[in-house]
mmCIF file of C-alpha atoms in Angstrom:
data_model
loop_
_atom_site.group_PDB
_atom_site.id
_atom_site.type_symbol
_atom_site.label_atom_id
_atom_site.label_comp_id
_atom_site.label_asym_id
_atom_site.label_seq_id
_atom_site.Cartn_x
_atom_site.Cartn_y
_atom_site.Cartn_z
ATOM 1 C CA MET A 1 -40.477 3.660 1.269
ATOM 2 C CA ARG A 2 -43.751 1.746 1.450
ATOM 3 C CA ARG A 3 -43.561 -1.510 -0.441
ATOM 4 C CA LEU A 4 -46.230 -3.827 -1.759
ATOM 5 C CA PRO A 5 -45.550 -7.501 -1.002
ATOM 6 C CA ALA A 6 -44.853 -9.946 -3.795
ATOM 7 C CA ASN A 7 -47.547 -12.538 -4.471
ATOM 8 C CA GLU A 8 -47.633 -15.333 -7.029
ATOM 9 C CA ILE A 9 -51.099 -14.227 -8.114
ATOM 10 C CA MET A 10 -49.242 -11.875 -10.492
ATOM 11 C CA SER A 11 -48.542 -14.973 -12.611
ATOM 12 C CA LEU A 12 -52.140 -14.687 -13.844
ATOM 13 C CA VAL A 13 -51.145 -11.723 -15.991
ATOM 14 C CA THR A 14 -48.381 -13.658 -17.744
ATOM 15 C CA ASP A 15 -48.850 -16.394 -20.336
ATOM 16 C CA ASN A 16 -51.678 -18.836 -19.714
ATOM 17 C CA PRO A 17 -51.048 -22.587 -19.540
ATOM 18 C CA ARG A 18 -53.092 -24.976 -21.655
ATOM 19 C CA TYR A 19 -55.658 -25.521 -18.901
ATOM 20 C CA GLU A 20 -56.137 -22.231 -17.066
ATOM 21 C CA LEU A 21 -58.189 -22.989 -13.971
ATOM 22 C CA ALA A 22 -56.746 -20.247 -11.799
ATOM 23 C CA GLU A 23 -58.554 -17.352 -13.472
ATOM 24 C CA SER A 24 -61.453 -15.614 -11.762
ATOM 25 C CA VAL A 25 -63.209 -14.290 -14.856
ATOM 26 C CA GLY A 26 -65.478 -15.603 -17.575
ATOM 27 C CA PRO A 27 -64.835 -15.312 -21.322
ATOM 28 C CA ASP A 28 -63.718 -11.888 -22.518
ATOM 29 C CA LEU A 29 -65.828 -9.598 -24.662
ATOM 30 C CA ARG A 30 -64.318 -8.539 -28.008
ATOM 31 C CA LEU A 31 -63.979 -4.934 -29.140
ATOM 32 C CA SER A 32 -66.085 -5.846 -32.171
ATOM 33 C CA ASP A 33 -68.927 -6.709 -29.764
ATOM 34 C CA LEU A 34 -69.147 -3.041 -28.772
ATOM 35 C CA LEU A 35 -67.700 -0.738 -31.409
ATOM 36 C CA ASP A 36 -69.950 0.670 -34.120
ATOM 37 C CA ASP A 37 -68.384 4.095 -34.709
ATOM 38 C CA THR A 38 -65.135 5.906 -34.005
ATOM 39 C CA ASP A 39 -66.284 9.540 -33.983
ATOM 40 C CA LEU A 40 -65.125 10.200 -30.428
ATOM 41 C CA PRO A 41 -62.916 13.125 -29.329
ATOM 42 C CA LEU A 42 -59.784 11.982 -27.506
ATOM 43 C CA SER A 43 -60.132 14.715 -24.886
ATOM 44 C CA TYR A 44 -60.011 14.711 -21.090
ATOM 45 C CA GLY A 45 -63.064 13.308 -19.384
ATOM 46 C CA SER A 46 -64.488 14.534 -16.082
ATOM 47 C CA ALA A 47 -63.011 13.747 -12.684
ATOM 48 C CA ALA A 48 -66.127 11.942 -11.441
ATOM 49 C CA GLY A 49 -66.666 10.181 -14.781
ATOM 50 C CA ASP A 50 -69.128 10.327 -17.665
ATOM 51 C CA PRO A 51 -72.487 11.460 -16.197
ATOM 52 C CA ARG A 52 -74.439 9.129 -18.523
ATOM 53 C CA LEU A 53 -72.455 6.136 -17.308
ATOM 54 C CA ARG A 54 -72.744 7.185 -13.677
ATOM 55 C CA GLY A 55 -76.485 7.575 -14.189
ATOM 56 C CA ILE A 56 -76.861 4.018 -15.487
ATOM 57 C CA ILE A 57 -74.848 2.597 -12.586
ATOM 58 C CA ALA A 58 -76.738 4.745 -10.075
ATOM 59 C CA GLN A 59 -80.136 3.646 -11.349
ATOM 60 C CA ALA A 60 -79.164 -0.008 -10.953
ATOM 61 C CA HIS A 61 -78.198 0.640 -7.322
ATOM 62 C CA GLY A 62 -81.101 2.855 -6.294
ATOM 63 C CA VAL A 63 -78.967 5.973 -5.758
ATOM 64 C CA ASP A 64 -78.265 9.267 -7.560
ATOM 65 C CA ALA A 65 -75.649 9.726 -10.286
ATOM 66 C CA ASP A 66 -73.777 12.113 -7.972
ATOM 67 C CA ASP A 67 -73.274 9.192 -5.570
ATOM 68 C CA VAL A 68 -71.081 7.378 -8.138
ATOM 69 C CA VAL A 69 -67.392 7.932 -8.904
ATOM 70 C CA LEU A 70 -65.817 6.051 -11.807
ATOM 71 C CA THR A 71 -62.357 4.576 -11.219
ATOM 72 C CA PHE A 72 -59.668 2.599 -13.044
ATOM 73 C CA GLY A 73 -61.035 -0.796 -12.087
ATOM 74 C CA GLY A 74 -62.293 -1.837 -8.681
ATOM 75 C CA MET A 75 -58.780 -1.910 -7.203
ATOM 76 C CA HIS A 76 -58.321 1.803 -7.855
ATOM 77 C CA ALA A 77 -61.479 2.418 -5.828
ATOM 78 C CA LEU A 78 -60.291 0.157 -2.987
ATOM 79 C CA PHE A 79 -56.920 1.895 -2.842
ATOM 80 C CA LEU A 80 -58.420 5.391 -2.847
ATOM 81 C CA LEU A 81 -60.824 4.422 -0.063
ATOM 82 C CA ALA A 82 -57.993 3.022 2.050
ATOM 83 C CA PHE A 83 -55.908 6.138 1.378
ATOM 84 C CA LEU A 84 -58.733 8.508 2.325
ATOM 85 C CA THR A 85 -60.035 6.779 5.442
ATOM 86 C CA CYS A 86 -56.903 5.411 7.108
ATOM 87 C CA GLU A 87 -53.991 7.388 8.470
ATOM 88 C CA ARG A 88 -50.897 5.373 9.352
ATOM 89 C CA GLY A 89 -51.761 3.264 12.391
ATOM 90 C CA ASP A 90 -55.531 3.595 12.046
ATOM 91 C CA GLN A 91 -57.390 0.319 12.383
ATOM 92 C CA ALA A 92 -58.961 -1.475 9.442
ATOM 93 C CA VAL A 93 -60.880 -4.748 9.649
ATOM 94 C CA THR A 94 -61.067 -7.330 6.887
ATOM 95 C CA THR A 95 -61.195 -11.107 6.428
ATOM 96 C CA SER A 96 -58.891 -13.912 5.379
ATOM 97 C CA PRO A 97 -58.640 -15.588 2.915
ATOM 98 C CA LEU A 98 -58.838 -12.489 0.739
ATOM 99 C CA PHE A 99 -57.800 -11.266 -2.698
ATOM 100 C CA PRO A 100 -54.207 -10.227 -1.895
ATOM 101 C CA VAL A 101 -54.272 -6.889 -3.709
ATOM 102 C CA ALA A 102 -57.298 -5.823 -1.639
ATOM 103 C CA ARG A 103 -55.327 -6.561 1.540
ATOM 104 C CA GLY A 104 -52.296 -4.872 -0.003
ATOM 105 C CA SER A 105 -54.080 -1.528 -0.319
ATOM 106 C CA LEU A 106 -54.667 -1.504 3.445
ATOM 107 C CA ASP A 107 -51.052 -2.402 4.186
ATOM 108 C CA ALA A 108 -49.758 0.179 1.718
ATOM 109 C CA VAL A 109 -51.371 3.080 3.594
ATOM 110 C CA GLY A 110 -49.972 1.844 6.894
ATOM 111 C CA ALA A 111 -53.246 0.690 8.446
ATOM 112 C CA ASP A 112 -53.267 -1.569 11.497
ATOM 113 C CA VAL A 113 -55.115 -4.422 9.820
ATOM 114 C CA ARG A 114 -57.289 -6.629 12.031
ATOM 115 C CA VAL A 115 -58.243 -9.913 10.367
ATOM 116 C CA VAL A 116 -61.327 -12.058 10.914
ATOM 117 C CA PRO A 117 -60.492 -15.602 9.774
ATOM 118 C CA LEU A 118 -62.940 -17.423 7.496
ATOM 119 C CA SER A 119 -62.975 -21.213 7.556
ATOM 120 C CA PHE A 120 -63.393 -23.731 4.750
ATOM 121 C CA ASP A 121 -65.054 -26.050 7.279
ATOM 122 C CA ASN A 122 -67.604 -23.350 8.069
ATOM 123 C CA GLY A 123 -68.284 -22.628 4.402
ATOM 124 C CA TYR A 124 -66.449 -19.285 4.628
ATOM 125 C CA GLN A 125 -69.332 -17.769 6.595
ATOM 126 C CA LEU A 126 -68.553 -14.662 8.625
ATOM 127 C CA ASP A 127 -68.578 -15.254 12.389
ATOM 128 C CA LEU A 128 -70.281 -12.129 13.717
ATOM 129 C CA ASP A 129 -68.903 -12.588 17.239
ATOM 130 C CA ALA A 130 -65.346 -12.821 15.891
ATOM 131 C CA PHE A 131 -66.031 -9.788 13.710
ATOM 132 C CA ALA A 132 -67.381 -7.769 16.638
ATOM 133 C CA ASP A 133 -64.265 -8.615 18.675
ATOM 134 C CA GLN A 134 -62.091 -6.816 16.103
ATOM 135 C CA LEU A 135 -64.081 -3.565 16.124
ATOM 136 C CA THR A 136 -62.981 -0.668 18.322
ATOM 137 C CA PRO A 137 -63.625 3.089 18.400
ATOM 138 C CA ALA A 138 -60.317 3.416 16.487
ATOM 139 C CA THR A 139 -61.606 1.380 13.524
ATOM 140 C CA LYS A 140 -61.797 3.614 10.447
ATOM 141 C CA LEU A 141 -62.508 1.105 7.692
ATOM 142 C CA VAL A 142 -64.176 -2.295 7.342
ATOM 143 C CA SER A 143 -63.550 -4.031 4.019
ATOM 144 C CA LEU A 144 -65.667 -7.048 3.099
ATOM 145 C CA ALA A 145 -66.176 -8.788 -0.226
ATOM 146 C CA SER A 146 -69.515 -10.380 -1.087
ATOM 147 C CA PRO A 147 -69.218 -12.701 -2.935
ATOM 148 C CA GLN A 148 -65.730 -13.335 -1.626
ATOM 149 C CA ASN A 149 -62.573 -13.934 -3.594
ATOM 150 C CA PRO A 150 -61.375 -16.748 -3.591
ATOM 151 C CA SER A 151 -64.474 -18.670 -2.468
ATOM 152 C CA GLY A 152 -67.403 -17.082 -4.332
ATOM 153 C CA VAL A 153 -69.382 -17.226 -1.063
ATOM 154 C CA ALA A 154 -71.702 -14.263 -0.427
ATOM 155 C CA LEU A 155 -72.794 -12.699 2.831
ATOM 156 C CA SER A 156 -76.531 -12.929 3.359
ATOM 157 C CA ALA A 157 -78.541 -9.711 3.575
ATOM 158 C CA GLU A 158 -79.172 -10.456 7.252
ATOM 159 C CA THR A 159 -75.452 -10.887 7.941
ATOM 160 C CA PHE A 160 -74.557 -7.620 6.247
ATOM 161 C CA GLU A 161 -77.278 -5.776 8.136
ATOM 162 C CA ALA A 162 -75.795 -7.180 11.350
ATOM 163 C CA VAL A 163 -72.328 -6.037 10.241
ATOM 164 C CA VAL A 164 -73.585 -2.489 9.710
ATOM 165 C CA ALA A 165 -75.365 -2.480 13.074
ATOM 166 C CA LEU A 166 -72.188 -3.626 14.856
ATOM 167 C CA VAL A 167 -70.107 -0.962 13.134
ATOM 168 C CA ARG A 168 -72.627 1.731 14.119
ATOM 169 C CA GLU A 169 -72.462 0.513 17.721
ATOM 170 C CA LYS A 170 -68.724 -0.056 18.164
ATOM 171 C CA SER A 171 -66.949 1.944 15.430
ATOM 172 C CA SER A 172 -69.134 4.928 14.603
ATOM 173 C CA ASP A 173 -66.404 6.685 12.576
ATOM 174 C CA ALA A 174 -65.795 3.727 10.271
ATOM 175 C CA TYR A 175 -66.800 3.307 6.654
ATOM 176 C CA VAL A 176 -67.846 -0.133 5.423
ATOM 177 C CA ILE A 177 -66.690 -1.243 1.976
ATOM 178 C CA ALA A 178 -68.853 -3.834 0.265
ATOM 179 C CA ASP A 179 -66.783 -5.203 -2.593
ATOM 180 C CA GLU A 180 -69.621 -6.437 -4.814
ATOM 181 C CA THR A 181 -67.499 -7.238 -7.863
ATOM 182 C CA TYR A 182 -69.026 -10.709 -8.347
ATOM 183 C CA ARG A 183 -72.567 -9.920 -7.184
ATOM 184 C CA GLU A 184 -74.197 -9.996 -10.621
ATOM 185 C CA ALA A 185 -72.354 -13.094 -11.841
ATOM 186 C CA THR A 186 -75.139 -15.502 -10.943
ATOM 187 C CA TYR A 187 -75.864 -18.898 -12.494
ATOM 188 C CA GLY A 188 -78.510 -19.279 -15.172
ATOM 189 C CA ASP A 189 -81.811 -17.831 -13.954
ATOM 190 C CA ASN A 190 -80.715 -17.390 -10.327
ATOM 191 C CA ALA A 191 -81.779 -14.056 -8.863
ATOM 192 C CA VAL A 192 -79.205 -11.312 -8.320
ATOM 193 C CA ALA A 193 -78.905 -10.161 -4.711
ATOM 194 C CA PRO A 194 -79.577 -6.423 -4.316
ATOM 195 C CA SER A 195 -76.676 -4.116 -3.521
ATOM 196 C CA VAL A 196 -76.231 -3.235 0.140
ATOM 197 C CA VAL A 197 -75.131 0.346 -0.583
ATOM 198 C CA THR A 198 -78.423 1.907 0.572
ATOM 199 C CA LEU A 199 -78.293 0.281 4.020
ATOM 200 C CA ASP A 200 -76.349 3.161 5.527
ATOM 201 C CA PRO A 201 -74.654 6.344 4.261
ATOM 202 C CA ARG A 202 -71.272 5.006 5.404
ATOM 203 C CA VAL A 203 -71.557 1.843 3.293
ATOM 204 C CA VAL A 204 -69.530 2.066 0.074
ATOM 205 C CA SER A 205 -70.171 -0.311 -2.807
ATOM 206 C CA VAL A 206 -67.215 -1.096 -5.064
ATOM 207 C CA ALA A 207 -67.384 -3.080 -8.299
ATOM 208 C CA SER A 208 -66.166 -3.077 -11.892
ATOM 209 C CA LEU A 209 -66.735 -4.396 -15.400
ATOM 210 C CA SER A 210 -63.896 -6.897 -14.985
ATOM 211 C CA LYS A 211 -65.558 -10.003 -13.554
ATOM 212 C CA CYS A 212 -69.296 -10.099 -14.236
ATOM 213 C CA HIS A 213 -69.336 -8.293 -17.561
ATOM 214 C CA GLY A 214 -66.279 -9.760 -19.279
ATOM 215 C CA ALA A 215 -64.406 -6.499 -19.851
ATOM 216 C CA PRO A 216 -61.345 -6.436 -17.558
ATOM 217 C CA GLY A 217 -59.352 -4.746 -20.328
ATOM 218 C CA LEU A 218 -61.476 -1.613 -20.045
ATOM 219 C CA ARG A 219 -60.190 -1.042 -16.488
ATOM 220 C CA LEU A 220 -63.486 0.566 -15.509
ATOM 221 C CA GLY A 221 -64.733 0.394 -11.930
ATOM 222 C CA TRP A 222 -66.717 2.517 -9.510
ATOM 223 C CA ALA A 223 -67.310 3.465 -5.911
ATOM 224 C CA ILE A 224 -70.815 4.338 -4.723
ATOM 225 C CA SER A 225 -71.668 6.112 -1.484
ATOM 226 C CA GLN A 226 -74.450 8.339 -0.169
ATOM 227 C CA ASP A 227 -71.933 10.104 2.081
ATOM 228 C CA ARG A 228 -71.382 13.438 0.317
ATOM 229 C CA ALA A 229 -68.104 14.238 2.081
ATOM 230 C CA LEU A 230 -66.611 10.898 1.031
ATOM 231 C CA ILE A 231 -67.727 11.278 -2.577
ATOM 232 C CA ASP A 232 -66.163 14.756 -2.747
ATOM 233 C CA GLN A 233 -62.893 13.349 -1.415
ATOM 234 C CA LEU A 234 -63.001 10.429 -3.859
ATOM 235 C CA VAL A 235 -63.352 12.812 -6.803
ATOM 236 C CA ARG A 236 -60.411 14.865 -5.526
ATOM 237 C CA ALA A 237 -58.315 11.749 -4.914
ATOM 238 C CA LYS A 238 -59.060 10.436 -8.382
ATOM 239 C CA PHE A 239 -58.073 13.782 -9.912
ATOM 240 C CA GLY A 240 -54.925 13.777 -7.771
ATOM 241 C CA THR A 241 -53.853 10.369 -9.067
ATOM 242 C CA VAL A 242 -55.122 9.983 -12.654
ATOM 243 C CA LEU A 243 -56.914 13.312 -13.386
ATOM 244 C CA THR A 244 -59.828 11.715 -15.273
ATOM 245 C CA GLY A 245 -60.847 8.463 -16.821
ATOM 246 C CA SER A 246 -60.442 7.693 -20.510
ATOM 247 C CA PRO A 247 -63.357 8.867 -22.681
ATOM 248 C CA VAL A 248 -62.692 5.843 -24.911
ATOM 249 C CA THR A 249 -63.029 3.456 -21.982
ATOM 250 C CA GLU A 250 -66.151 5.193 -20.707
ATOM 251 C CA ALA A 251 -67.760 5.189 -24.160
ATOM 252 C CA LEU A 252 -67.141 1.466 -24.493
ATOM 253 C CA ALA A 253 -68.452 0.913 -20.964
ATOM 254 C CA LEU A 254 -71.672 2.669 -21.971
ATOM 255 C CA ARG A 255 -72.056 0.166 -24.784
ATOM 256 C CA VAL A 256 -71.527 -2.696 -22.341
ATOM 257 C CA PHE A 257 -74.402 -1.428 -20.217
ATOM 258 C CA ARG A 258 -76.622 -0.838 -23.225
ATOM 259 C CA LYS A 259 -76.139 -4.515 -24.114
ATOM 260 C CA TYR A 260 -76.375 -5.553 -20.477
ATOM 261 C CA ASP A 261 -79.295 -7.989 -20.774
ATOM 262 C CA GLN A 262 -77.772 -9.849 -23.716
ATOM 263 C CA ILE A 263 -74.250 -9.935 -22.262
ATOM 264 C CA MET A 264 -75.332 -11.068 -18.817
ATOM 265 C CA ALA A 265 -77.760 -13.720 -20.071
ATOM 266 C CA GLU A 266 -74.995 -15.285 -22.160
ATOM 267 C CA ARG A 267 -72.449 -15.122 -19.356
ATOM 268 C CA ARG A 268 -74.795 -16.494 -16.710
ATOM 269 C CA ALA A 269 -75.485 -19.484 -18.963
ATOM 270 C CA VAL A 270 -71.733 -20.039 -19.333
ATOM 271 C CA LEU A 271 -71.244 -19.827 -15.569
ATOM 272 C CA ALA A 272 -74.116 -22.242 -14.929
ATOM 273 C CA ASP A 273 -72.530 -24.796 -17.287
ATOM 274 C CA GLY A 274 -69.133 -24.293 -15.667
ATOM 275 C CA LEU A 275 -70.558 -24.676 -12.168
ATOM 276 C CA ALA A 276 -72.377 -27.890 -13.146
ATOM 277 C CA ALA A 277 -69.187 -29.322 -14.686
ATOM 278 C CA THR A 278 -67.243 -28.425 -11.542
ATOM 279 C CA GLU A 279 -69.840 -29.998 -9.280
ATOM 280 C CA ALA A 280 -69.733 -33.191 -11.343
ATOM 281 C CA TRP A 281 -65.928 -33.276 -11.242
ATOM 282 C CA VAL A 282 -65.835 -32.821 -7.461
ATOM 283 C CA ALA A 283 -68.393 -35.625 -7.048
ATOM 284 C CA GLU A 284 -66.353 -37.895 -9.321
ATOM 285 C CA ASN A 285 -63.246 -37.284 -7.203
ATOM 286 C CA ALA A 286 -64.918 -37.044 -3.808
ATOM 287 C CA ASP A 287 -62.379 -39.425 -2.299
ATOM 288 C CA LEU A 288 -59.611 -36.905 -3.031
ATOM 289 C CA VAL A 289 -61.198 -33.419 -3.020
ATOM 290 C CA GLU A 290 -64.040 -31.449 -1.454
ATOM 291 C CA TRP A 291 -65.399 -27.988 -2.144
ATOM 292 C CA VAL A 292 -67.478 -25.085 -0.880
ATOM 293 C CA ARG A 293 -70.214 -24.370 -3.425
ATOM 294 C CA PRO A 294 -70.151 -20.679 -4.413
ATOM 295 C CA ASN A 295 -73.113 -18.296 -4.486
ATOM 296 C CA ALA A 296 -71.921 -16.327 -7.511
ATOM 297 C CA GLY A 297 -68.883 -15.705 -9.662
ATOM 298 C CA ALA A 298 -66.612 -17.886 -11.768
ATOM 299 C CA ILE A 299 -64.613 -19.233 -8.818
ATOM 300 C CA CYS A 300 -64.793 -21.659 -5.929
ATOM 301 C CA CYS A 301 -62.513 -23.129 -3.284
ATOM 302 C CA VAL A 302 -61.528 -26.798 -3.469
ATOM 303 C CA ARG A 303 -59.586 -28.632 -0.762
ATOM 304 C CA LEU A 304 -57.345 -31.654 -1.154
ATOM 305 C CA LYS A 305 -58.105 -34.484 1.219
ATOM 306 C CA PRO A 306 -55.252 -35.837 3.383
ATOM 307 C CA ALA A 307 -54.541 -38.692 0.958
ATOM 308 C CA VAL A 308 -53.168 -36.179 -1.588
ATOM 309 C CA PRO A 309 -49.590 -34.902 -0.961
ATOM 310 C CA VAL A 310 -49.678 -31.143 -1.473
ATOM 311 C CA GLU A 311 -46.241 -30.451 -2.949
ATOM 312 C CA SER A 312 -46.467 -33.363 -5.368
ATOM 313 C CA PHE A 313 -49.929 -32.181 -6.388
ATOM 314 C CA TYR A 314 -48.753 -28.771 -7.567
ATOM 315 C CA ARG A 315 -45.676 -30.199 -9.298
ATOM 316 C CA THR A 316 -47.828 -32.722 -11.136
ATOM 317 C CA LEU A 317 -50.308 -30.084 -12.280
ATOM 318 C CA GLU A 318 -47.466 -28.278 -14.027
ATOM 319 C CA LYS A 319 -46.618 -31.451 -15.945
ATOM 320 C CA TYR A 320 -50.229 -31.660 -17.111
ATOM 321 C CA GLU A 321 -50.194 -27.940 -18.081
ATOM 322 C CA ILE A 322 -52.862 -27.123 -15.492
ATOM 323 C CA ARG A 323 -52.782 -24.067 -13.246
ATOM 324 C CA VAL A 324 -54.960 -23.401 -10.235
ATOM 325 C CA ALA A 325 -54.661 -20.560 -7.735
ATOM 326 C CA ASN A 326 -52.742 -21.787 -4.687
ATOM 327 C CA GLY A 327 -54.589 -21.002 -1.478
ATOM 328 C CA SER A 328 -51.449 -19.407 -0.054
ATOM 329 C CA TRP A 329 -51.935 -16.533 -2.509
ATOM 330 C CA PHE A 330 -55.000 -15.529 -0.481
ATOM 331 C CA GLY A 331 -53.829 -16.349 3.041
ATOM 332 C CA GLU A 332 -55.391 -19.827 2.975
ATOM 333 C CA GLU A 333 -53.514 -23.090 3.465
ATOM 334 C CA PRO A 334 -51.947 -24.606 0.283
ATOM 335 C CA ARG A 335 -54.211 -27.645 0.574
ATOM 336 C CA VAL A 336 -57.000 -25.325 -0.569
ATOM 337 C CA PHE A 337 -56.935 -23.862 -4.069
ATOM 338 C CA ARG A 338 -59.129 -21.482 -6.018
ATOM 339 C CA LEU A 339 -60.573 -23.075 -9.126
ATOM 340 C CA GLY A 340 -61.912 -20.901 -11.936
ATOM 341 C CA PHE A 341 -64.631 -22.482 -14.067
ATOM 342 C CA GLY A 342 -65.670 -19.553 -16.272
ATOM 343 C CA PHE A 343 -62.552 -18.763 -18.278
ATOM 344 C CA LEU A 344 -62.350 -21.816 -20.545
ATOM 345 C CA PRO A 345 -65.046 -22.782 -23.076
ATOM 346 C CA ILE A 346 -67.110 -25.638 -21.680
ATOM 347 C CA GLU A 347 -65.528 -28.341 -23.861
ATOM 348 C CA ASP A 348 -62.048 -27.155 -22.886
ATOM 349 C CA LEU A 349 -63.124 -27.056 -19.238
ATOM 350 C CA LYS A 350 -64.289 -30.667 -19.435
ATOM 351 C CA ALA A 351 -60.991 -31.626 -21.075
ATOM 352 C CA ALA A 352 -59.171 -29.792 -18.292
ATOM 353 C CA PHE A 353 -61.122 -31.732 -15.673
ATOM 354 C CA LYS A 354 -60.263 -34.999 -17.406
ATOM 355 C CA ALA A 355 -56.570 -34.100 -17.274
ATOM 356 C CA PHE A 356 -57.013 -32.896 -13.685
ATOM 357 C CA THR A 357 -58.456 -36.247 -12.653
ATOM 358 C CA ALA A 358 -55.493 -38.035 -14.231
ATOM 359 C CA ALA A 359 -53.090 -35.744 -12.373
ATOM 360 C CA LEU A 360 -54.879 -36.278 -9.056
ATOM 361 C CA ARG A 361 -54.949 -40.049 -9.468
ATOM 362 C CA SER A 362 -51.283 -40.195 -10.415
ATOM 363 C CA VAL A 363 -50.304 -38.303 -7.264
ATOM 364 C CA HIS A 364 -52.568 -40.402 -5.071
ATOM 365 C CA SER A 365 -51.361 -43.717 -6.450
#
């Protein structure tokens, strides 16, 4: 029997502590923000997903509606892609640190997973030489997140173009997943980087409504590819696992997109305030912590300096009712932790940082 490894990141879907700084999302939308009628048949949907919704997503990515398959969140898309592209023993290339469930989908299908390490000291930038060293003719799947989870660091357009060129050269049978879940979660008026899905037919963009749009409870994601054979297989694999999506979910998702400008403007303002508060807190405690500034998303990586004892740090946070995401959840060292600055309202976030400073200082002293 194939088994999925246990990981403490599952604690995020239990009760939240007073100061939840481990979450990767911003504030949640409310059903009342979207619902204005209930005259909706509770019938089956279509295997590919509502064509209106696929059309909206396609237009935003510069592709056709038939290039989009709706899934139950982004993780459903990642799992189906791993299942379709990798036989047991086939090679897959990804990075570390990484969202553990994304790595888990590769392990679950029995892939031979080759890992390119990303370094805090190098700002979690992808080393193209190290990446190229992991590619072989047996590579069937490359899975990269941009922005990354846990760091919020994005690959530049030039880096991703180089990735695609290397895959063409060394692993011509491989598909390249671009997990773009956090791409649109920019700060204030910062520009949104374009999707990379049109770079090559074998590039697959995966994302969802969970992180940028504030609707993780809808469990609505998508995979986009201009490779017709892959799209056909994705539709069949979706039908073979869940038949169709929920018409209720897809109808609500349509309303999210119809309010896109309003929702995203509000959320980007929240993220900008959270990022500024985080930057100020790191500066205030620069003798004890350091960080890698993210490009997008509600998360960043912070590292304890040597003066802070790691085990005492985590024990003390519990006493102060603070939770952060231990770096070990993602394959990083425990001295690094993921800090989420979008989940709490700004006044609560500032209160959390005040308590965090007290906890840090008590451990250090």
